[in-house]
């Protein structure tokens, strides 16, 4: 990741008196056991974690994020042996997927057990389950001894956090403790696959790319992302059009398009690739010169934050090649740009 013009980092708020940052997993485990909230590092993005079996704790997650209760939460487990605590039936395909993708950036929607409060699933019969790979998340899950409901740890609709400082910048004062596990390795959220019907349905593209899904699932359907961009035709809960959005208006150009600043407006560019001279931009963030989507993903949300805090009038973003994690990144870009300019 390299910043071509302007080297200063985005301003990061210092932790408020009510939010502390550290690496004390025992302390974080105590907080969630007592019904509180903690910031949890995972390999995808940071989560805002609460005891998934405690409806009161889960309610705090929705209010801290300002998240509507029709948008269900993912439940995180330490190990497949915990599945029976939260899931009523585990289809054979789920075991196969678990074997090759867990721990990792895959969420499976499976029939929920009665122990899971309806608030977690927004009243749906399925619960989203993920086993994260990050060592600190694993340690927290084991020490807390309970499944953890955790959405991305950002105010609803905003840019997902990939460092502990991002969590504090968005939710400082609304979460007791943030575990600092360093920058997230994958950088984009998990792929969400529903196994509630006869045919698997990919509800959200994410950290497991489409090529791998095809190998693993064979035939599957995709909740149409263009349909999801129209809120009247929401195919999956929580797939709102305007999401992952910077405050600065975001405009997209094609992967092979020419980047041109908007005349008379302070323009920023989020790009990848090796073109050397791009005149006229006030700030340029180049994610990776080869355009490797895995490398681009790791720095993607931090780059959007950097540009969003640079006092620009508009951010122009180059879309990614539709391969691997590029599919998930383009989905996030489209949602970030949806809803028009303010
Ligand atoms: O990588 C990730 O998935 C991160 C980390 C923290 O694990 N979590 C995350 O959570 O991205 P969140 O809340 O920002 O996005 C969860 C999305 C929901 O908006 C919804 O689209 C889908 O996952 N989802 C969760 N539970 C579901 C359910 N029961 N049925 C259908 N979709 C569900
Ligand atoms: Mg989110």
CSV table of C-alpha atoms and ligand atoms in Angstrom, one decimal:
chain,number,residue,atom,x,y,z
A,1,UNK,CA,0.0,0.0,0.0
A,2,UNK,CA,1.5,3.4,-0.8
A,3,UNK,CA,0.2,6.9,-0.7
A,4,UNK,CA,1.4,8.8,-3.7
A,5,UNK,CA,0.7,12.3,-2.5
A,6,UNK,CA,0.4,13.5,1.1
A,7,UNK,CA,1.9,11.2,3.7
A,8,UNK,CA,0.0,12.2,6.8
A,9,UNK,CA,-2.1,9.6,8.4
A,10,UNK,CA,-5.9,10.1,9.0
A,11,UNK,CA,-6.5,11.7,12.4
A,12,UNK,CA,-7.2,9.0,14.9
A,13,UNK,CA,-9.1,9.9,18.0
A,14,UNK,CA,-7.5,9.0,21.3
A,15,UNK,CA,-9.4,6.5,23.3
A,16,UNK,CA,-12.1,8.1,25.5
A,17,UNK,CA,-12.2,7.5,29.2
A,18,UNK,CA,-14.9,4.9,28.5
A,19,UNK,CA,-13.1,2.9,25.8
A,20,UNK,CA,-9.7,1.3,26.5
A,21,UNK,CA,-7.5,-0.5,24.0
A,22,UNK,CA,-5.2,-3.4,24.9
A,23,UNK,CA,-4.3,-7.0,24.5
A,24,UNK,CA,-5.8,-8.4,27.8
A,25,UNK,CA,-8.0,-11.2,26.5
A,26,UNK,CA,-8.9,-12.2,30.1
A,27,UNK,CA,-10.3,-8.8,30.7
A,28,UNK,CA,-12.3,-8.8,27.4
A,29,UNK,CA,-13.7,-12.3,28.3
A,30,UNK,CA,-14.8,-11.0,31.7
A,31,UNK,CA,-16.6,-8.1,30.0
A,32,UNK,CA,-18.6,-10.2,27.6
A,33,UNK,CA,-19.4,-12.7,30.3
A,34,UNK,CA,-20.9,-9.8,32.3
A,35,UNK,CA,-23.1,-8.8,29.4
A,36,UNK,CA,-20.8,-6.0,28.1
A,37,UNK,CA,-19.4,-5.2,24.6
A,38,UNK,CA,-15.8,-5.6,23.4
A,39,UNK,CA,-14.0,-4.8,20.1
A,40,UNK,CA,-12.7,-8.1,18.7
A,41,UNK,CA,-10.1,-8.4,16.0
A,42,UNK,CA,-10.7,-11.0,13.3
A,43,UNK,CA,-8.9,-11.8,10.1
A,44,UNK,CA,-11.6,-10.0,8.0
A,45,UNK,CA,-12.6,-6.8,10.0
A,46,UNK,CA,-13.0,-5.9,13.7
A,47,UNK,CA,-16.2,-7.0,15.3
A,48,UNK,CA,-18.3,-5.5,18.1
A,49,UNK,CA,-18.8,-8.6,20.2
A,50,UNK,CA,-21.4,-9.6,22.8
A,51,UNK,CA,-22.6,-12.9,24.4
A,52,UNK,CA,-24.9,-14.2,21.6
A,53,UNK,CA,-27.1,-16.1,24.1
A,54,UNK,CA,-27.8,-13.0,26.2
A,55,UNK,CA,-30.6,-10.9,24.5
A,56,UNK,CA,-29.8,-7.9,26.7
A,57,UNK,CA,-26.1,-7.9,25.6
A,58,UNK,CA,-27.1,-8.3,22.0
A,59,UNK,CA,-29.5,-5.3,22.3
A,60,UNK,CA,-26.5,-3.2,23.3
A,61,UNK,CA,-24.8,-4.1,20.1
A,62,UNK,CA,-27.7,-2.8,18.0
A,63,UNK,CA,-27.9,0.4,20.0
A,64,UNK,CA,-24.1,1.1,20.0
A,65,UNK,CA,-24.0,0.7,16.2
A,66,UNK,CA,-27.3,2.5,15.6
A,67,UNK,CA,-28.2,-0.6,13.6
A,68,UNK,CA,-31.8,-1.4,12.7
A,69,UNK,CA,-33.0,-4.7,14.3
A,70,UNK,CA,-34.0,-6.1,10.9
A,71,UNK,CA,-30.3,-6.6,10.1
A,72,UNK,CA,-29.2,-9.9,11.7
A,73,UNK,CA,-25.9,-10.5,13.5
A,74,UNK,CA,-23.3,-13.2,12.8
A,75,UNK,CA,-22.6,-15.6,15.6
A,76,UNK,CA,-18.9,-16.5,16.1
A,77,UNK,CA,-17.8,-19.8,17.5
A,78,UNK,CA,-14.4,-21.2,18.6
A,79,UNK,CA,-14.8,-24.6,17.0
A,80,UNK,CA,-17.2,-26.8,15.0
A,81,UNK,CA,-17.8,-28.7,18.3
A,82,UNK,CA,-19.8,-25.6,19.4
A,83,UNK,CA,-22.2,-25.8,16.5
A,84,UNK,CA,-24.8,-27.8,18.4
A,85,UNK,CA,-25.1,-24.9,20.9
A,86,UNK,CA,-26.6,-22.6,18.3
A,87,UNK,CA,-27.7,-24.6,15.3
A,88,UNK,CA,-30.5,-27.2,15.2
A,89,UNK,CA,-29.5,-29.1,12.0
A,90,UNK,CA,-26.1,-29.2,10.3
A,91,UNK,CA,-26.5,-30.4,6.7
A,92,UNK,CA,-23.7,-32.5,5.1
A,93,UNK,CA,-22.7,-29.7,2.9
A,94,UNK,CA,-22.0,-27.5,5.9
A,95,UNK,CA,-19.6,-30.1,7.3
A,96,UNK,CA,-17.7,-30.1,4.0
A,97,UNK,CA,-17.5,-26.3,3.8
A,98,UNK,CA,-16.5,-26.2,7.5
A,99,UNK,CA,-13.6,-28.6,6.8
A,100,UNK,CA,-12.1,-26.5,4.0
A,101,UNK,CA,-13.0,-22.9,5.1
A,102,UNK,CA,-13.1,-22.8,8.9
A,103,UNK,CA,-11.5,-21.2,10.7
A,104,UNK,CA,-11.7,-18.5,8.1
A,105,UNK,CA,-13.8,-15.8,6.2
A,106,UNK,CA,-16.9,-17.8,5.6
A,107,UNK,CA,-20.3,-17.4,7.3
A,108,UNK,CA,-22.9,-20.1,6.9
A,109,UNK,CA,-26.6,-19.5,7.5
A,110,UNK,CA,-28.0,-22.6,9.2
A,111,UNK,CA,-31.2,-23.5,11.0
A,112,UNK,CA,-31.1,-21.8,14.4
A,113,UNK,CA,-31.4,-23.6,17.7
A,114,UNK,CA,-34.0,-22.2,20.2
A,115,UNK,CA,-31.2,-21.0,22.5
A,116,UNK,CA,-30.3,-18.2,20.1
A,117,UNK,CA,-32.4,-15.1,20.9
A,118,UNK,CA,-34.6,-13.9,18.0
A,119,UNK,CA,-33.0,-10.5,18.2
A,120,UNK,CA,-29.7,-12.1,16.9
A,121,UNK,CA,-31.4,-13.4,13.7
A,122,UNK,CA,-33.9,-10.5,13.3
A,123,UNK,CA,-36.6,-13.2,13.7
A,124,UNK,CA,-35.4,-15.3,10.8
A,125,UNK,CA,-35.2,-19.1,11.1
A,126,UNK,CA,-31.5,-19.2,10.1
A,127,UNK,CA,-28.5,-18.0,12.1
A,128,UNK,CA,-25.2,-16.9,10.5
A,129,UNK,CA,-22.3,-18.8,11.9
A,130,UNK,CA,-18.6,-18.1,11.5
A,131,UNK,CA,-15.4,-19.6,13.1
A,132,UNK,CA,-12.8,-16.8,12.8
A,133,UNK,CA,-9.1,-17.6,12.3
A,134,UNK,CA,-7.6,-14.7,14.2
A,135,UNK,CA,-5.7,-16.1,17.2
A,136,UNK,CA,-7.0,-13.4,19.5
A,137,UNK,CA,-10.6,-14.0,18.5
A,138,UNK,CA,-10.1,-17.7,19.1
A,139,UNK,CA,-8.6,-17.0,22.5
A,140,UNK,CA,-11.5,-14.6,23.4
A,141,UNK,CA,-14.1,-17.2,22.3
A,142,UNK,CA,-12.5,-19.9,24.4
A,143,UNK,CA,-11.9,-17.8,27.5
A,144,UNK,CA,-15.4,-16.2,27.3
A,145,UNK,CA,-16.9,-19.7,26.9
A,146,UNK,CA,-19.9,-18.4,25.0
A,147,UNK,CA,-20.8,-17.8,21.3
A,148,UNK,CA,-20.2,-14.2,20.3
A,149,UNK,CA,-22.6,-12.2,18.2
A,150,UNK,CA,-20.4,-9.6,16.4
A,151,UNK,CA,-21.2,-7.3,13.5
A,152,UNK,CA,-18.5,-5.1,12.1
A,153,UNK,CA,-17.4,-2.6,14.7
A,154,UNK,CA,-18.5,0.6,12.9
A,155,UNK,CA,-21.5,2.9,13.2
A,156,UNK,CA,-24.2,1.5,11.0
A,157,UNK,CA,-23.7,2.1,7.2
A,158,UNK,CA,-20.1,3.3,7.6
A,159,UNK,CA,-16.7,2.0,6.7
A,160,UNK,CA,-15.7,-1.3,8.3
A,161,UNK,CA,-12.8,-1.1,10.8
A,162,UNK,CA,-9.5,-3.0,10.1
A,163,UNK,CA,-7.5,-1.7,13.1
A,164,UNK,CA,-8.3,-1.1,16.8
A,165,UNK,CA,-7.9,2.7,16.2
A,166,UNK,CA,-10.7,2.5,13.6
A,167,UNK,CA,-13.0,1.0,16.2
A,168,UNK,CA,-12.3,3.7,18.7
A,169,UNK,CA,-12.7,6.4,16.0
A,170,UNK,CA,-16.2,5.1,15.2
A,171,UNK,CA,-17.5,3.7,18.5
A,172,UNK,CA,-15.3,5.3,21.2
A,173,UNK,CA,-17.3,5.7,24.4
A,174,UNK,CA,-19.8,3.1,23.2
A,175,UNK,CA,-17.7,0.0,23.8
A,176,UNK,CA,-15.9,-0.8,27.0
A,177,UNK,CA,-12.7,-2.4,25.7
A,178,UNK,CA,-11.1,-3.0,22.3
A,179,UNK,CA,-8.7,-5.9,21.9
A,180,UNK,CA,-5.9,-4.8,19.7
A,181,UNK,CA,-4.9,-7.7,17.4
A,182,UNK,CA,-3.2,-5.5,14.7
A,183,UNK,CA,-4.4,-4.8,11.2
A,184,UNK,CA,-6.8,-7.4,9.7
A,185,UNK,CA,-5.1,-9.8,7.3
A,186,UNK,CA,-8.0,-10.3,4.8
A,187,UNK,CA,-9.5,-6.8,5.1
A,188,UNK,CA,-13.0,-7.5,3.7
A,189,UNK,CA,-15.9,-9.2,5.5
A,190,UNK,CA,-16.7,-12.9,5.3
A,191,UNK,CA,-18.6,-14.4,2.4
A,192,UNK,CA,-22.2,-15.2,3.6
A,193,UNK,CA,-23.7,-18.4,2.2
A,194,UNK,CA,-27.2,-19.6,3.1
A,195,UNK,CA,-27.8,-23.3,3.4
A,196,UNK,CA,-31.5,-22.8,4.4
A,197,UNK,CA,-32.9,-24.0,1.0
A,198,UNK,CA,-32.2,-26.8,-1.5
A,199,UNK,CA,-29.6,-24.8,-3.4
A,200,UNK,CA,-26.9,-22.8,-1.6
A,201,UNK,CA,-27.3,-19.0,-1.9
A,202,UNK,CA,-24.4,-16.6,-1.7
A,203,UNK,CA,-26.0,-13.6,0.2
A,204,UNK,CA,-22.8,-11.5,0.4
A,205,UNK,CA,-19.5,-11.8,-1.6
A,206,UNK,CA,-16.5,-11.7,0.8
A,207,UNK,CA,-13.3,-13.2,1.8
A,208,UNK,CA,-13.8,-16.6,0.1
A,209,UNK,CA,-13.7,-15.7,-3.6
A,210,UNK,CA,-16.2,-17.0,-6.3
A,211,UNK,CA,-13.7,-19.4,-7.9
A,212,UNK,CA,-13.2,-21.2,-4.6
A,213,UNK,CA,-17.0,-21.2,-3.9
A,214,UNK,CA,-17.6,-22.9,-7.2
A,215,UNK,CA,-15.1,-25.6,-6.4
A,216,UNK,CA,-16.8,-26.1,-3.0
A,217,UNK,CA,-20.4,-25.6,-3.7
A,218,UNK,CA,-20.8,-26.7,-7.4
A,219,UNK,CA,-24.1,-25.2,-8.3
A,220,UNK,CA,-25.2,-22.2,-6.3
A,221,UNK,CA,-27.3,-19.0,-6.6
A,222,UNK,CA,-26.2,-15.5,-5.9
A,223,UNK,CA,-28.5,-12.9,-4.3
A,224,UNK,CA,-28.4,-10.4,-7.2
A,225,UNK,CA,-26.2,-7.5,-6.1
A,226,UNK,CA,-27.9,-5.1,-8.6
A,227,UNK,CA,-31.2,-6.0,-7.1
A,228,UNK,CA,-29.8,-5.5,-3.6
A,229,UNK,CA,-28.8,-2.0,-4.7
A,230,UNK,CA,-32.5,-1.2,-4.9
A,231,UNK,CA,-33.8,-1.3,-1.4
A,232,UNK,CA,-37.3,-2.1,-2.5
A,233,UNK,CA,-36.0,-5.5,-3.8
A,234,UNK,CA,-33.8,-6.5,-0.9
A,235,UNK,CA,-32.9,-10.2,-1.6
A,236,UNK,CA,-31.1,-10.7,1.7
A,237,UNK,CA,-31.5,-9.2,5.2
A,238,UNK,CA,-29.0,-6.4,5.8
A,239,UNK,CA,-28.0,-6.0,2.2
A,240,UNK,CA,-28.8,-2.4,2.1
A,241,UNK,CA,-27.8,-0.4,-0.9
A,242,UNK,CA,-26.0,2.5,0.9
A,243,UNK,CA,-23.4,0.8,3.1
A,244,UNK,CA,-19.7,0.8,3.6
A,245,UNK,CA,-20.0,4.5,2.7
A,246,UNK,CA,-17.5,7.3,3.2
A,247,UNK,CA,-18.9,10.7,4.1
A,248,UNK,CA,-17.3,12.1,1.0
A,249,UNK,CA,-19.2,11.5,-2.3
A,250,UNK,CA,-17.8,8.4,-4.0
A,251,UNK,CA,-17.7,8.0,-7.8
A,252,UNK,CA,-16.6,4.8,-9.6
A,253,UNK,CA,-14.7,4.3,-12.8
A,254,UNK,CA,-14.2,0.9,-14.6
A,255,UNK,CA,-11.2,-1.2,-13.9
A,256,UNK,CA,-9.6,-0.1,-17.2
A,257,UNK,CA,-11.1,3.4,-17.1
A,258,UNK,CA,-9.1,6.6,-17.2
A,259,UNK,CA,-8.9,8.5,-13.9
A,260,UNK,CA,-9.8,12.2,-14.3
A,261,UNK,CA,-10.3,14.6,-11.4
A,262,UNK,CA,-13.6,16.6,-11.2
A,263,UNK,CA,-12.9,20.2,-12.4
A,264,UNK,CA,-13.0,22.7,-9.7
A,265,UNK,CA,-13.4,20.2,-6.9
A,266,UNK,CA,-10.8,18.7,-4.6
A,267,UNK,CA,-10.6,15.2,-5.9
A,268,UNK,CA,-9.1,12.1,-4.4
A,269,UNK,CA,-8.3,8.9,-6.2
A,270,UNK,CA,-8.4,5.3,-4.9
A,271,UNK,CA,-6.6,3.2,-7.4
A,272,UNK,CA,-4.4,0.2,-8.2
A,273,UNK,CA,-2.1,-0.6,-11.0
A,274,UNK,CA,1.1,0.9,-12.4
A,275,UNK,CA,0.2,4.1,-14.3
A,276,UNK,CA,2.8,6.6,-13.3
A,277,UNK,CA,1.4,10.1,-13.8
A,278,UNK,CA,-2.1,10.9,-12.8
A,279,UNK,CA,-2.3,14.7,-12.8
A,280,UNK,CA,-4.8,16.9,-11.1
A,281,UNK,CA,-5.7,14.9,-8.0
A,282,UNK,CA,-5.3,16.4,-4.5
A,283,UNK,CA,-4.6,13.0,-3.0
A,284,UNK,CA,-4.0,9.6,-4.5
A,285,UNK,CA,-4.0,6.3,-2.7
A,286,UNK,CA,-2.6,3.4,-4.7
A,287,UNK,CA,-3.5,0.0,-3.1
A,288,UNK,CA,-1.2,-2.2,-5.1
A,289,UNK,CA,0.7,-1.8,-8.3
A,290,UNK,CA,-0.1,-5.2,-9.7
A,291,UNK,CA,-3.8,-5.0,-8.9
A,292,UNK,CA,-3.7,-8.2,-6.9
A,293,UNK,CA,-7.2,-8.2,-5.2
A,294,UNK,CA,-5.9,-10.0,-2.1
A,295,UNK,CA,-3.3,-7.3,-1.5
A,296,UNK,CA,-5.8,-4.5,-2.4
A,297,UNK,CA,-8.4,-6.0,0.0
A,298,UNK,CA,-6.0,-5.8,3.0
A,299,UNK,CA,-5.6,-2.1,2.6
A,300,UNK,CA,-9.0,-1.2,1.1
A,301,UNK,CA,-11.0,0.1,4.1
A,302,UNK,CA,-8.1,1.9,5.6
A,303,UNK,CA,-7.5,3.7,2.3
A,304,UNK,CA,-11.1,4.7,2.0
A,305,UNK,CA,-10.9,6.2,5.5
A,306,UNK,CA,-7.7,8.0,4.6
A,307,UNK,CA,-9.3,9.6,1.6
A,308,UNK,CA,-12.5,10.3,3.6
A,309,UNK,CA,-10.6,12.3,6.2
A,310,UNK,CA,-8.5,14.3,3.7
A,311,UNK,CA,-11.0,17.2,3.3
A,312,UNK,CA,-11.9,16.2,-0.4
A,313,UNK,CA,-15.0,17.1,-2.3
A,314,UNK,CA,-15.1,13.8,-4.1
A,315,UNK,CA,-13.4,10.4,-4.1
A,316,UNK,CA,-13.0,8.6,-7.5
A,317,UNK,CA,-12.4,4.9,-7.1
A,318,UNK,CA,-11.1,2.4,-9.7
A,319,UNK,CA,-13.1,-0.8,-9.6
A,320,UNK,CA,-11.3,-4.1,-9.3
A,321,UNK,CA,-11.0,-7.0,-11.7
A,322,UNK,CA,-13.9,-9.3,-11.1
A,323,UNK,CA,-11.7,-12.1,-9.8
A,324,UNK,CA,-11.1,-13.4,-6.3
A,325,UNK,CA,-11.6,-10.8,-3.6
A,326,UNK,CA,-12.1,-8.2,-6.4
A,327,UNK,CA,-15.8,-9.3,-6.5
A,328,UNK,CA,-16.3,-8.4,-2.8
A,329,UNK,CA,-14.3,-5.2,-3.2
A,330,UNK,CA,-16.5,-4.1,-6.1
A,331,UNK,CA,-19.6,-4.9,-4.1
A,332,UNK,CA,-18.4,-2.6,-1.3
A,333,UNK,CA,-17.5,0.1,-3.8
A,334,UNK,CA,-20.9,0.0,-5.4
A,335,UNK,CA,-22.7,0.2,-2.0
A,336,UNK,CA,-20.3,3.0,-0.9
A,337,UNK,CA,-21.3,5.0,-4.0
A,338,UNK,CA,-25.0,4.2,-3.9
A,339,UNK,CA,-27.6,6.7,-2.9
A,340,UNK,CA,-26.2,9.6,-4.8
A,341,UNK,CA,-24.0,12.5,-3.7
A,342,UNK,CA,-24.9,14.6,-0.7
B,1,LIG,O1,-16.3,-10.9,8.4
B,1,LIG,C1,-17.4,-10.7,8.9
B,1,LIG,O2,-18.4,-11.3,8.5
B,1,LIG,C2,-17.5,-9.7,10.0
B,1,LIG,C3,-16.6,-10.2,11.2
B,1,LIG,C4,-16.7,-9.3,12.4
B,1,LIG,O3,-17.0,-11.5,11.5
B,1,LIG,N1,-18.8,-9.4,10.4
B,1,LIG,C5,-19.7,-8.7,9.7
B,1,LIG,O4,-20.9,-8.6,10.2
B,1,LIG,O5,-19.4,-8.3,8.6
B,1,LIG,P1,-22.0,-7.5,9.7
B,1,LIG,O6,-23.1,-7.5,10.8
B,1,LIG,O7,-21.4,-6.2,9.4
B,1,LIG,O8,-22.7,-8.2,8.5
B,1,LIG,C6,-23.5,-9.3,8.7
B,1,LIG,C7,-24.3,-9.6,7.5
B,1,LIG,C8,-25.8,-9.0,7.7
B,1,LIG,O9,-25.9,-7.7,7.3
B,1,LIG,C9,-26.6,-9.9,6.8
B,1,LIG,O10,-26.4,-9.4,5.4
B,1,LIG,C10,-25.8,-11.3,6.9
B,1,LIG,O11,-24.5,-11.0,7.3
B,1,LIG,N2,-26.5,-12.2,7.9
B,1,LIG,C11,-26.2,-12.3,9.2
B,1,LIG,N3,-27.0,-13.2,9.8
B,1,LIG,C12,-27.9,-13.6,8.8
B,1,LIG,C13,-29.0,-14.5,8.8
B,1,LIG,N4,-29.4,-15.1,9.9
B,1,LIG,N5,-29.7,-14.6,7.7
B,1,LIG,C14,-29.3,-14.0,6.5
B,1,LIG,N6,-28.2,-13.1,6.5
B,1,LIG,C15,-27.5,-12.9,7.6
B,2,LIG,MG1,-21.0,-4.4,8.6
